[in-house]
Each structure stands twice: as C-alpha cells, then as structure tokens.
CSV table of C-alpha atoms in Angstrom, one decimal:
chain,number,residue,atom,x,y,z
B,1,MET,CA,54.2,61.6,54.3
B,2,GLY,CA,51.8,62.4,51.4
B,3,LEU,CA,54.8,62.5,49.0
B,4,VAL,CA,56.3,59.3,50.3
B,5,GLY,CA,52.9,57.6,50.2
B,6,ASN,CA,52.4,58.8,46.6
B,7,TYR,CA,55.9,57.6,45.6
B,8,LEU,CA,55.3,54.2,47.3
B,9,SER,CA,52.0,53.7,45.5
B,10,LYS,CA,53.6,54.6,42.2
B,11,VAL,CA,56.4,52.0,42.8
B,12,LYS,CA,53.8,49.4,43.8
B,13,LYS,CA,51.8,50.1,40.6
B,14,GLU,CA,54.9,49.9,38.4
B,15,LEU,CA,55.9,46.6,40.1
B,16,ASN,CA,52.5,45.1,39.3
B,17,VAL,CA,53.9,43.3,36.3
B,18,PHE,CA,50.5,41.7,35.3
B,19,GLU,CA,48.9,45.2,35.2
B,20,VAL,CA,51.8,46.8,33.3
B,21,CYS,CA,51.9,44.0,30.7
B,22,ARG,CA,48.1,44.1,30.3
B,23,ARG,CA,48.4,47.8,29.6
B,24,TRP,CA,51.1,47.1,26.9
B,25,GLY,CA,48.8,44.5,25.5
B,26,MET,CA,51.6,41.9,25.5
B,27,PRO,CA,51.8,38.3,26.8
B,28,LEU,CA,54.0,38.0,29.9
B,29,TRP,CA,56.9,36.2,28.2
B,30,GLN,CA,57.2,39.0,25.7
B,31,CYS,CA,56.6,41.9,28.1
B,32,PRO,CA,59.9,43.7,28.9
B,33,GLU,CA,58.9,44.4,32.5
B,34,ALA,CA,58.2,40.7,33.2
B,35,VAL,CA,61.3,39.5,31.4
B,36,PHE,CA,63.5,42.0,33.4
B,37,ILE,CA,62.1,40.6,36.6
B,38,ALA,CA,62.6,37.1,35.4
B,39,ILE,CA,66.3,37.9,34.5
B,40,GLY,CA,66.8,39.4,38.0
B,41,PHE,CA,65.3,36.2,39.6
B,42,LEU,CA,67.5,34.0,37.4
B,43,ALA,CA,70.6,36.1,38.2
B,44,VAL,CA,70.0,35.6,41.9
B,45,MET,CA,69.4,31.9,41.4
B,46,PHE,CA,72.6,31.6,39.3
B,47,ILE,CA,74.7,33.4,41.9
B,48,GLY,CA,73.4,31.1,44.6
B,49,GLY,CA,73.8,28.1,42.4
B,50,SER,CA,77.3,29.1,41.5
B,51,TYR,CA,78.2,29.5,45.1
B,52,PHE,CA,76.7,26.0,45.9
B,53,LEU,CA,78.5,24.4,43.0
B,54,GLY,CA,81.7,26.2,43.9
B,55,GLN,CA,81.7,24.2,47.1
B,56,GLN,CA,81.6,21.0,45.1
B,57,LYS,CA,84.5,19.6,43.2
B,58,LEU,CA,83.8,20.2,39.5
B,59,GLU,CA,85.7,19.2,36.5
B,60,PRO,CA,86.8,22.1,34.2
B,61,GLU,CA,84.5,20.7,31.4
B,62,GLN,CA,81.5,20.8,33.8
B,63,ILE,CA,82.3,24.4,34.6
B,64,VAL,CA,82.5,25.3,30.9
B,65,VAL,CA,79.1,23.6,30.3
B,66,LEU,CA,77.6,25.4,33.2
B,67,ALA,CA,78.9,28.8,32.2
B,68,SER,CA,77.7,28.3,28.6
B,69,GLY,CA,74.2,27.3,29.9
B,70,ILE,CA,74.0,30.5,31.9
B,71,ALA,CA,75.2,32.6,29.0
B,72,ILE,CA,72.6,31.0,26.7
B,73,VAL,CA,69.8,31.7,29.1
B,74,PHE,CA,70.9,35.3,29.5
B,75,LEU,CA,71.2,35.7,25.7
B,76,ALA,CA,67.7,34.2,25.1
B,77,ALA,CA,66.2,36.7,27.7
B,78,ALA,CA,68.1,39.6,26.1
B,79,PHE,CA,66.8,38.5,22.6
B,80,ILE,CA,63.2,38.5,23.9
B,81,ILE,CA,63.6,41.9,25.5
B,82,VAL,CA,65.1,43.4,22.3
B,83,ASN,CA,62.4,41.8,20.2
B,84,SER,CA,59.7,43.1,22.5
B,85,PHE,CA,61.1,46.7,22.3
B,86,GLU,CA,61.3,46.4,18.5
B,87,ARG,CA,57.6,45.3,18.3
B,88,MET,CA,56.6,48.2,20.6
B,89,ALA,CA,58.6,50.7,18.5
B,90,GLU,CA,57.1,49.3,15.3
B,91,ALA,CA,53.6,49.4,16.7
B,92,ASN,CA,54.2,53.1,17.7
B,93,ARG,CA,55.6,53.9,14.2
B,94,LEU,CA,52.5,52.3,12.6
B,95,LYS,CA,50.2,54.1,14.9
B,96,SER,CA,51.8,57.5,14.0
B,97,GLU,CA,51.7,56.7,10.3
B,98,PHE,CA,48.0,55.6,10.6
B,99,LEU,CA,47.2,58.8,12.4
B,100,ASN,CA,49.0,60.9,9.8
B,101,ILE,CA,47.4,59.2,6.8
B,102,THR,CA,43.9,59.1,8.4
B,103,SER,CA,44.0,62.8,9.3
B,104,HIS,CA,45.2,63.8,5.9
B,105,GLN,CA,42.6,61.8,4.2
B,106,LEU,CA,39.9,63.2,6.5
B,107,ARG,CA,40.9,66.7,5.5
B,108,THR,CA,39.7,66.4,1.9
B,109,PRO,CA,36.0,65.5,2.5
B,110,LEU,CA,36.0,68.0,5.4
B,111,THR,CA,37.2,70.8,3.1
B,112,ALA,CA,34.6,69.8,0.5
B,113,ALA,CA,31.8,70.0,3.2
B,114,ARG,CA,33.2,73.3,4.6
B,115,TRP,CA,33.4,75.0,1.2
B,116,ALA,CA,30.0,73.7,0.0
B,117,LEU,CA,28.4,74.9,3.2
B,118,SER,CA,29.9,78.3,3.0
B,119,LEU,CA,28.3,78.7,-0.4
B,120,LEU,CA,24.9,77.6,1.0
B,121,VAL,CA,25.2,80.0,3.9
B,122,ALA,CA,25.9,82.9,1.5
B,123,ALA,CA,23.0,81.9,-0.8
B,124,PRO,CA,20.0,84.3,-0.8
B,125,ASN,CA,16.6,83.4,0.7
B,126,VAL,CA,17.9,80.6,2.9
B,127,GLY,CA,15.2,80.9,5.5
B,128,LYS,CA,15.5,81.1,9.3
B,129,GLU,CA,15.0,77.4,9.8
B,130,ASN,CA,17.6,76.4,7.3
B,131,GLN,CA,20.0,79.0,8.8
B,132,ARG,CA,19.7,77.2,12.1
B,133,HIS,CA,20.5,73.8,10.5
B,134,MET,CA,23.4,75.3,8.7
B,135,ALA,CA,24.8,76.8,11.9
B,136,ILE,CA,24.7,73.3,13.4
B,137,LEU,CA,26.6,72.0,10.4
B,138,GLU,CA,29.1,74.8,10.6
B,139,GLU,CA,29.7,74.1,14.3
B,140,ALA,CA,30.1,70.3,13.7
B,141,ILE,CA,32.5,70.8,10.7
B,142,GLY,CA,34.5,73.3,12.8
B,143,ARG,CA,34.8,70.8,15.6
B,144,MET,CA,35.8,68.0,13.3
B,145,ARG,CA,38.4,70.3,11.7
B,146,ARG,CA,39.9,70.9,15.1
B,147,MET,CA,40.0,67.2,15.9
B,148,VAL,CA,41.8,66.4,12.6
B,149,THR,CA,44.2,69.3,13.2
B,150,THR,CA,44.9,67.9,16.7
B,151,MET,CA,45.5,64.4,15.3
B,152,LEU,CA,47.9,65.7,12.7
B,153,GLU,CA,49.8,67.7,15.2
B,154,VAL,CA,50.1,64.6,17.5
B,155,ALA,CA,51.4,62.6,14.5
B,156,ARG,CA,53.9,65.4,13.8
B,157,ILE,CA,55.0,65.6,17.4
B,158,GLU,CA,55.6,61.9,17.6
B,159,ALA,CA,57.5,61.9,14.3
B,160,GLY,CA,59.6,64.8,15.5
B,161,THR,CA,58.5,66.9,12.5
B,162,ILE,CA,56.5,69.6,14.3
B,163,ARG,CA,56.3,72.8,12.1
B,164,ARG,CA,58.8,75.4,13.2
B,165,MET,CA,58.0,77.9,10.5
B,166,GLY,CA,57.0,81.3,11.6
B,167,ARG,CA,56.5,84.8,10.6
B,168,ARG,CA,56.2,88.1,12.4
B,169,LEU,CA,52.9,88.0,14.2
B,170,SER,CA,51.1,90.5,16.3
B,171,LEU,CA,49.7,88.7,19.4
B,172,ARG,CA,47.6,91.7,20.3
B,173,ASP,CA,45.7,91.4,16.9
B,174,LEU,CA,45.4,87.6,17.1
B,175,VAL,CA,44.2,87.6,20.7
B,176,SER,CA,41.6,90.3,20.1
B,177,THR,CA,40.3,88.5,17.0
B,178,ILE,CA,39.9,85.3,19.0
B,179,ALA,CA,38.4,87.0,22.0
B,180,ALA,CA,35.9,88.6,19.7
B,181,ALA,CA,35.0,85.2,18.2
B,182,PHE,CA,34.4,83.8,21.7
B,183,SER,CA,32.3,86.8,22.9
B,184,ASP,CA,29.0,85.5,21.5
B,185,PHE,CA,29.6,82.1,23.0
B,186,ALA,CA,30.4,83.8,26.4
B,187,TYR,CA,27.1,85.8,26.2
B,188,THR,CA,25.0,82.7,25.5
B,189,SER,CA,26.8,80.7,28.2
B,190,ASN,CA,26.2,83.5,30.7
B,191,ILE,CA,30.0,83.8,31.3
B,192,THR,CA,31.8,87.1,31.6
B,193,LEU,CA,34.7,87.3,29.2
B,194,ARG,CA,37.5,89.8,30.1
B,195,TYR,CA,40.3,90.8,27.8
B,196,ILE,CA,43.3,92.7,28.9
B,197,ALA,CA,46.0,93.7,26.3
B,198,PRO,CA,48.6,96.5,25.9
B,199,ASN,CA,48.5,99.1,23.1
B,200,ASP,CA,51.7,97.7,21.6
B,201,PRO,CA,51.3,95.0,18.9
B,202,VAL,CA,53.4,92.5,20.9
B,203,GLU,CA,55.2,90.9,18.0
B,204,VAL,CA,56.6,87.4,18.1
B,205,MET,CA,58.0,85.0,15.4
B,206,ALA,CA,55.5,82.1,15.3
B,207,ASP,CA,53.1,80.1,13.1
B,208,GLU,CA,49.8,81.9,13.3
B,209,GLU,CA,47.6,78.8,12.9
B,210,GLN,CA,49.5,77.0,15.7
B,211,ILE,CA,49.2,80.0,18.1
B,212,ARG,CA,45.5,80.3,17.2
B,213,TYR,CA,45.1,76.6,18.0
B,214,VAL,CA,46.7,77.0,21.4
B,215,LEU,CA,44.6,80.0,22.3
B,216,GLU,CA,41.4,78.5,21.1
B,217,SER,CA,42.2,75.3,23.0
B,218,LEU,CA,42.8,77.2,26.2
B,219,LEU,CA,39.6,79.3,25.8
B,220,ASP,CA,37.6,76.2,24.8
B,221,ASN,CA,38.7,74.4,28.0
B,222,ALA,CA,38.1,77.5,30.1
B,223,PHE,CA,34.5,77.8,28.9
B,224,ARG,CA,33.9,74.1,28.9
B,225,TYR,CA,34.8,73.7,32.6
B,226,THR,CA,33.3,77.0,33.9
B,227,SER,CA,29.6,77.0,34.7
B,228,GLY,CA,27.2,79.9,34.2
B,229,LYS,CA,27.9,83.3,35.9
B,230,GLY,CA,31.6,82.5,36.0
B,231,THR,CA,34.4,84.6,34.5
B,232,VAL,CA,37.0,83.8,31.8
B,233,SER,CA,39.9,86.3,31.3
B,234,ILE,CA,42.5,86.5,28.7
B,235,SER,CA,45.5,88.7,29.4
B,236,LEU,CA,48.4,89.6,27.1
B,237,SER,CA,51.5,91.2,28.5
B,238,GLN,CA,55.2,91.8,27.9
B,239,GLU,CA,57.6,90.6,30.5
B,240,GLY,CA,61.2,91.4,29.7
B,241,SER,CA,62.0,89.8,26.3
B,242,THR,CA,59.0,87.6,26.2
B,243,ALA,CA,55.3,87.9,25.5
B,244,ARG,CA,53.0,86.2,28.1
B,245,ILE,CA,49.4,85.1,27.5
B,246,ALA,CA,47.3,83.8,30.3
B,247,VAL,CA,43.8,82.4,30.2
B,248,SER,CA,42.1,82.3,33.6
B,249,ASP,CA,38.7,80.8,34.6
B,250,THR,CA,36.7,80.4,37.7
B,251,GLY,CA,35.8,76.8,36.8
B,252,ALA,CA,36.3,73.3,38.0
B,253,GLY,CA,40.1,73.5,38.4
B,254,VAL,CA,42.6,70.7,38.4
B,255,PRO,CA,42.8,68.4,41.5
B,256,ASP,CA,46.3,68.2,43.1
B,257,LYS,CA,46.6,64.5,42.2
B,258,ASP,CA,46.1,65.2,38.5
B,259,GLN,CA,48.3,68.2,38.2
B,260,GLN,CA,51.4,66.3,37.1
B,261,ARG,CA,49.6,64.6,34.2
B,262,VAL,CA,47.7,67.6,32.8
B,263,PHE,CA,50.0,67.8,29.7
B,264,ASN,CA,50.1,64.1,29.1
B,265,LYS,CA,48.7,62.7,26.0
B,266,PHE,CA,45.0,61.5,26.3
B,267,PHE,CA,44.9,62.6,29.9
B,268,ARG,CA,41.5,63.9,31.2
B,269,GLY,CA,40.9,64.5,34.9
B,270,ALA,CA,38.1,62.6,36.6
B,271,ASN,CA,36.4,65.8,37.7
B,272,VAL,CA,36.3,67.2,34.1
B,273,LEU,CA,35.1,63.9,32.7
B,274,ARG,CA,32.0,64.3,34.7
B,275,ILE,CA,31.4,67.9,33.3
B,276,SER,CA,32.3,67.1,29.7
B,277,PRO,CA,32.6,63.4,28.8
B,278,GLY,CA,33.6,64.2,25.2
B,279,GLY,CA,37.1,65.4,24.2
B,280,MET,CA,40.3,63.6,23.3
B,281,GLY,CA,42.6,64.8,26.0
B,282,LEU,CA,45.1,66.0,23.4
B,283,SER,CA,44.8,69.7,23.1
B,284,LEU,CA,47.1,70.6,26.1
B,285,PHE,CA,49.6,68.0,25.0
B,286,VAL,CA,49.7,69.5,21.5
B,287,SER,CA,49.6,73.1,22.8
B,288,ARG,CA,52.7,72.7,25.0
B,289,ALA,CA,54.6,71.0,22.1
B,290,VAL,CA,53.6,73.9,19.8
B,291,ILE,CA,54.7,76.5,22.3
B,292,GLU,CA,58.0,74.8,23.0
B,293,ALA,CA,58.6,74.6,19.2
B,294,ALA,CA,58.2,78.4,19.2
B,295,HIS,CA,61.0,78.5,21.9
B,296,GLY,CA,58.3,79.3,24.6
B,297,THR,CA,57.2,77.8,27.8
B,298,MET,CA,53.8,76.8,29.0
B,299,GLY,CA,52.4,76.1,32.5
B,300,PHE,CA,49.4,76.5,34.8
B,301,LEU,CA,48.2,77.3,38.3
B,302,SER,CA,45.1,75.7,39.5
B,303,GLN,CA,43.0,74.8,42.6
B,304,GLU,CA,40.2,72.3,42.4
B,305,GLY,CA,36.8,74.1,42.7
B,306,SER,CA,38.3,77.6,42.3
B,307,GLY,CA,39.6,77.7,38.7
B,308,SER,CA,42.7,77.6,36.7
B,309,THR,CA,45.2,79.9,34.9
B,310,PHE,CA,46.9,78.4,31.9
B,311,TRP,CA,49.7,80.6,30.6
B,312,PHE,CA,52.4,80.5,27.9
B,313,THR,CA,55.3,82.7,27.0
B,314,ILE,CA,57.0,83.3,23.6
B,315,PRO,CA,60.2,85.3,22.9
B,316,LEU,CA,59.4,88.8,21.5
B,317,VAL,CA,60.8,89.7,18.2
B,318,LYS,CA,63.9,91.8,18.8
B,319,SER,CA,63.2,95.4,17.7
B,320,GLU,CA,65.4,96.6,14.8
B,321,PRO,CA,68.3,98.7,16.1
B,322,PRO,CA,68.3,102.3,14.8
B,323,LEU,CA,70.4,102.8,11.7
B,324,PRO,CA,73.8,104.6,12.2
B,325,PRO,CA,73.6,108.2,11.1
B,326,GLN,CA,75.6,107.8,7.9
B,327,ASN,CA,73.2,105.1,6.6
B,328,GLN,CA,70.0,107.1,7.3
B,329,LYS,CA,68.2,108.2,4.2
B,330,VAL,CA,67.2,111.8,4.0
B,331,VAL,CA,63.9,112.2,2.1
U,1,MET,CA,43.6,91.8,-15.6
U,2,ASN,CA,43.6,88.3,-17.2
U,3,LYS,CA,40.6,86.6,-15.6
U,4,LYS,CA,41.3,83.1,-16.9
U,5,ILE,CA,42.1,80.6,-14.1
U,6,LEU,CA,42.9,77.0,-14.6
U,7,ILE,CA,42.1,74.8,-11.6
U,8,ILE,CA,44.0,71.5,-11.5
U,9,GLU,CA,42.2,69.6,-8.7
U,10,ASP,CA,40.9,66.0,-8.7
U,11,GLU,CA,38.1,66.5,-6.1
U,12,THR,CA,34.9,67.3,-8.0
U,13,GLY,CA,33.2,68.7,-4.9
U,14,LEU,CA,36.1,71.2,-4.3
U,15,GLN,CA,36.1,72.1,-8.0
U,16,THR,CA,32.4,72.9,-8.0
U,17,SER,CA,32.6,75.1,-4.9
U,18,LEU,CA,35.7,76.9,-6.0
U,19,ILE,CA,34.3,77.5,-9.5
U,20,ALA,CA,31.1,79.0,-8.1
U,21,SER,CA,33.1,81.3,-5.8
U,22,LEU,CA,35.5,82.4,-8.6
U,23,LYS,CA,32.5,83.1,-11.0
U,24,GLY,CA,30.9,85.1,-8.2
U,25,LEU,CA,34.0,87.4,-8.3
U,26,GLY,CA,33.6,87.8,-12.1
U,27,LEU,CA,36.5,85.4,-12.9
U,28,GLU,CA,36.6,82.7,-15.6
U,29,PRO,CA,37.6,79.4,-14.1
U,30,PHE,CA,38.5,76.2,-16.2
U,31,SER,CA,39.0,72.7,-14.8
U,32,ALA,CA,41.5,69.9,-15.1
U,33,PHE,CA,41.2,66.8,-12.9
U,34,ASN,CA,44.7,65.3,-13.0
U,35,GLY,CA,48.3,66.5,-13.5
U,36,GLU,CA,48.7,65.3,-17.1
U,37,ASP,CA,45.4,66.9,-18.3
U,38,GLY,CA,46.4,70.1,-16.6
U,39,LEU,CA,49.7,70.2,-18.5
U,40,LYS,CA,47.9,69.4,-21.8
U,41,ALA,CA,45.4,72.2,-21.1
U,42,LEU,CA,48.3,74.7,-20.5
U,43,GLN,CA,50.1,73.4,-23.6
U,44,ASN,CA,47.0,74.0,-25.8
U,45,ASP,CA,46.2,77.4,-24.3
U,46,PRO,CA,49.0,79.1,-22.3
U,47,SER,CA,46.9,82.3,-21.9
U,48,PHE,CA,45.8,81.6,-18.3
U,49,GLY,CA,46.3,84.4,-15.8
U,50,LEU,CA,46.7,81.9,-13.0
U,51,VAL,CA,47.0,78.2,-12.3
U,52,VAL,CA,45.5,76.9,-9.1
U,53,LEU,CA,47.3,73.6,-8.4
U,54,ASP,CA,46.6,70.8,-6.0
U,55,LEU,CA,49.6,68.6,-5.0
U,56,ILE,CA,48.2,65.1,-4.6
U,57,LEU,CA,46.9,64.5,-8.1
U,58,PRO,CA,46.3,61.4,-10.2
U,59,ARG,CA,48.8,60.6,-13.0
U,60,LYS,CA,51.2,63.4,-12.1
U,61,HIS,CA,52.1,65.0,-8.7
U,62,GLY,CA,51.6,68.8,-8.4
U,63,ILE,CA,55.3,69.4,-7.9
U,64,GLU,CA,56.1,67.5,-11.1
U,65,VAL,CA,53.4,69.6,-13.0
U,66,LEU,CA,55.1,72.7,-11.6
U,67,GLU,CA,58.6,71.6,-12.6
U,68,GLU,CA,57.4,70.8,-16.2
U,69,MET,CA,55.6,74.1,-16.4
U,70,ARG,CA,58.8,75.9,-15.4
U,71,LYS,CA,60.8,74.1,-18.1
U,72,ASN,CA,58.4,74.9,-20.9
U,73,PRO,CA,59.0,78.4,-22.4
U,74,LYS,CA,55.2,78.6,-23.1
U,75,THR,CA,54.1,78.1,-19.5
U,76,LYS,CA,57.2,79.1,-17.4
U,77,ASP,CA,55.9,82.6,-16.5
U,78,ILE,CA,52.3,81.7,-15.6
U,79,PRO,CA,51.7,82.5,-11.9
U,80,VAL,CA,50.8,79.4,-9.8
U,81,ALA,CA,49.0,79.2,-6.5
U,82,ILE,CA,49.3,75.9,-4.7
U,83,LEU,CA,46.0,74.8,-3.1
U,84,THR,CA,46.4,71.7,-0.9
U,85,ASN,CA,46.0,70.2,2.5
U,86,ILE,CA,49.7,69.1,2.7
U,87,GLU,CA,51.7,71.2,5.1
U,88,ASP,CA,55.0,69.4,4.7
U,89,ALA,CA,57.9,71.9,5.2
U,90,LYS,CA,60.0,70.3,2.4
U,91,MET,CA,57.1,70.5,0.0
U,92,ILE,CA,56.4,74.1,0.8
U,93,GLN,CA,60.0,75.0,0.4
U,94,ARG,CA,60.2,73.2,-3.0
U,95,ALA,CA,57.0,75.0,-4.2
U,96,PHE,CA,58.5,78.4,-3.3
U,97,GLU,CA,61.8,77.4,-5.0
U,98,LEU,CA,59.8,76.8,-8.1
U,99,GLY,CA,58.3,80.3,-7.8
U,100,VAL,CA,54.7,79.9,-6.6
U,101,ALA,CA,52.8,83.0,-5.9
U,102,ALA,CA,50.9,81.6,-3.0
U,103,TYR,CA,50.6,78.4,-0.9
U,104,LEU,CA,47.2,78.0,0.6
U,105,VAL,CA,46.0,75.2,2.9
U,106,LYS,CA,42.4,74.3,1.8
U,107,VAL,CA,41.0,73.3,5.2
U,108,ASN,CA,41.9,76.6,6.8
U,109,TYR,CA,39.6,78.7,4.5
U,110,ASP,CA,36.1,78.9,3.1
U,111,ALA,CA,35.6,78.7,-0.7
U,112,LYS,CA,34.9,82.5,-0.7
U,113,ASP,CA,38.1,83.3,1.3
U,114,ILE,CA,40.1,81.2,-1.1
U,115,ALA,CA,38.5,82.9,-4.1
U,116,GLU,CA,39.3,86.3,-2.7
U,117,ARG,CA,42.9,85.4,-2.0
U,118,LEU,CA,43.2,84.0,-5.6
U,119,LEU,CA,41.8,87.3,-6.9
U,120,LYS,CA,44.5,89.2,-5.0
U,121,VAL,CA,47.2,86.9,-6.5
U,122,LEU,CA,45.7,87.5,-10.0
U,123,SER,CA,45.7,91.2,-9.6
U,124,ALA,CA,49.1,91.5,-8.0
C-alpha cells in the first residue's frame, strides 16, 4: 500500500502541469508537459469531431480543408515542443559552460591565496594569535577549493568529459593518509575514528585526486552528521577482484523517503538540512560519477537515527603473471 | 645542477610566491609574464636549467610557446614543467607529446610543494 501510495503521489505530482512548468521556469504555452497534454486533449477532440462530421455529408474539398487544419494544428504544437526542448537544452549547455568557466576562473585567485598563505604560515615569528587567524584562512581556502573542484567535476560530468586517466594507486596508503588527516578533527569533535585495512597495498588503477575527493567527501559527511561521542569507521578490504572501501557512521542516517534521491544533484535531506544548513548537495552526485568512471560501483545502507554506511568498489589491478622460466633473468 | 629557472606566468601573485619558495631552496628564478616575452628571454639566454610554463598566457598560449621552443635548436632540449590549473585530457596529452618533464596542477599544491617538485625535476 505504501509503495502504491508513493507511486500515486508521484504520478499526481507529475500531472500537476502548473507546478512542473513553474519548476522549469517556462510559460505554459512553451512548457513541453503542458503542450503534450494540450495535444492529447486536441487529439480526443478531433477524433470526436471527425466521428461527428463523418455522420454528416461532406464534400471532398471540405474534408481536405478539415484534414489540413488538423495537420497544421499538430505541426504547430510539435514545433512548440521541439522549440521548448531546444531552449531547455541550450539553457543546460550555457549553465554547464558558465559553471566550467567560473570554476576555472576561481581557481587562479584561490591558488594565489593558498600559495601566499603557505609562505606566511612558514614564516618565522608569526605569533600564536596570527597562527590562529592563518588556520582559519587555511580552512576557508581549503573549503573553497573543494567547492570549486566539485563545480568543475559537475561541469565535466554534464559535458561527458569526466577524467578517466588513472595510474597504479595503493588504496591502503591513500586511506591511511586521509584517515590521519581527519584524526585531529575526530579528536576535537569527540568522535571515535576507526580505521581497518589489510597489510596488502590494495592497488587499483584510478585518479588519485578523484579517489581522494570521494573519500574526503564521505568522511566529511560522516563527521558532519554524527554528533559527539559517535563513531566513524573506514574499512578497506579486498573482495574477489575488487577493492571495497566503506565509511560508516552512527549519525543522523537517511530517512526511507529520501533514500532514492541521495545521489541526485543538489539533493539534501530534510533531516540533514537541520543539522548542517550549508553544503551544495553535490558531493555524492560527483562521487558516484567518479567511481563509475573508474569502473566501480557505489551504494549505501542507512537507517534514520542509527547511521549510514556508504561504500564503493573499484576493480583491483591484475597482478602480473609470473614470467615463464626461459624468460627469467638469472642475476 | 643548473639552478636557473625561467617562470612564464602571467599572475604576479603566483610569480611572487613561487619565486620566494624557489629562492628558499637556493634556486635562481627569473620571470616572464606572457608567452612572447618568455620566448624572447629564452632566445636571448638559452642557459636555463628549467622552464616553468603556464598554459593560459597573454599573447601566446603555453602550448604554442612549447611548440616553438621545440622547433628552435637553441631551446629544444630545455626541460619544461607545465604549471597550470587546466586539467583537460587533450591538453595534458599534447604537453607530454611535446616532451614536458612534469605537468602540475597549481591548486593542488602549496608554493613550497611546487618548489620542491620543481627541484626534483631540475635535479633529475
């Protein structure tokens, strides 16, 4: 009943043409949904009209005029629909281009600020007060850098040009570096951070910056939505021919009604909005695209109020087969 | 080790930070602020141990600078490290086809990290 109810309410929502067209930001006569319904209505009218007229005795010329009229009305409606879709596609292209240009342009001043600040931090006799101010600046610049990276990745995903370059990468090393970077934050937030990894390097073929982005996003979310005395765990394992990383928390969790939309662009659940009103709702959207580009999969398990586990898998690098005896070098 | 480095970068702020970091490592950085001036500087003095080259430059794009460097017998063997915020796959591929020693994305590093990486390239 719940499923049927959900489905019906979704259908009802989609049939609310006024609401849908308002969401597109288009007038009714240009909105594809409204024009489709209008065409359906006209089609029914014409079928009924044709039947009625068919009962009358019409001259062939009258039938030709009538059929031409119907064809013209349908062609006009089709033209409006095509035109509307073109406008929407163009708006989408412009938005992606704007996002791409803006984020590239933002990177230059951001780099200048980062570099200058790194020199200031390294300068002698900075003083404790100034060190505190610089730490604030470092944190703010780091956050802005992440936002710009996210925007750039979104632009790439939408343009279909997401980076697929990779090199041999040890997930064990990367995960331990990132876990270490989050340990101070865990301590100050009164959250226990657990890290489980095998002794093997767990090598995959992937772009290090992208995998770093995914891991930092998952940990950032886990900490953001877990209150004090909670636990955040990172586990790295090998399952068959894939590496699996899971980030678990004992935080807010994802309500059932939001679970289907967690990876949607700009989606933020109502319960997490209360905890952390900031954020763009893009990191999971980007993360999944990045993992899929590395031929992996991403998913999650969650229960509201109990916490979540977000995981992803990436194919392991195939180990080199041993050389046949005649090719082995004897040193 | 040849310590002379030519930085072709149009952002004065980035030039200032990078120069300070390179000097801190005992290197000798020189500046050019656009592609044409960079090529002129190399033509006048091809004794640089490394060229640090941005891609989006006024007057001449970094890739064009690199192509012209490779065509000129005086400059064709000078090692080049690309330092940019562009992460376009085609651009990266073209840069490596033209034999760059490194391709570094500015925003991913601090000035000190960049200087240390450039030192490694220089001493390779």
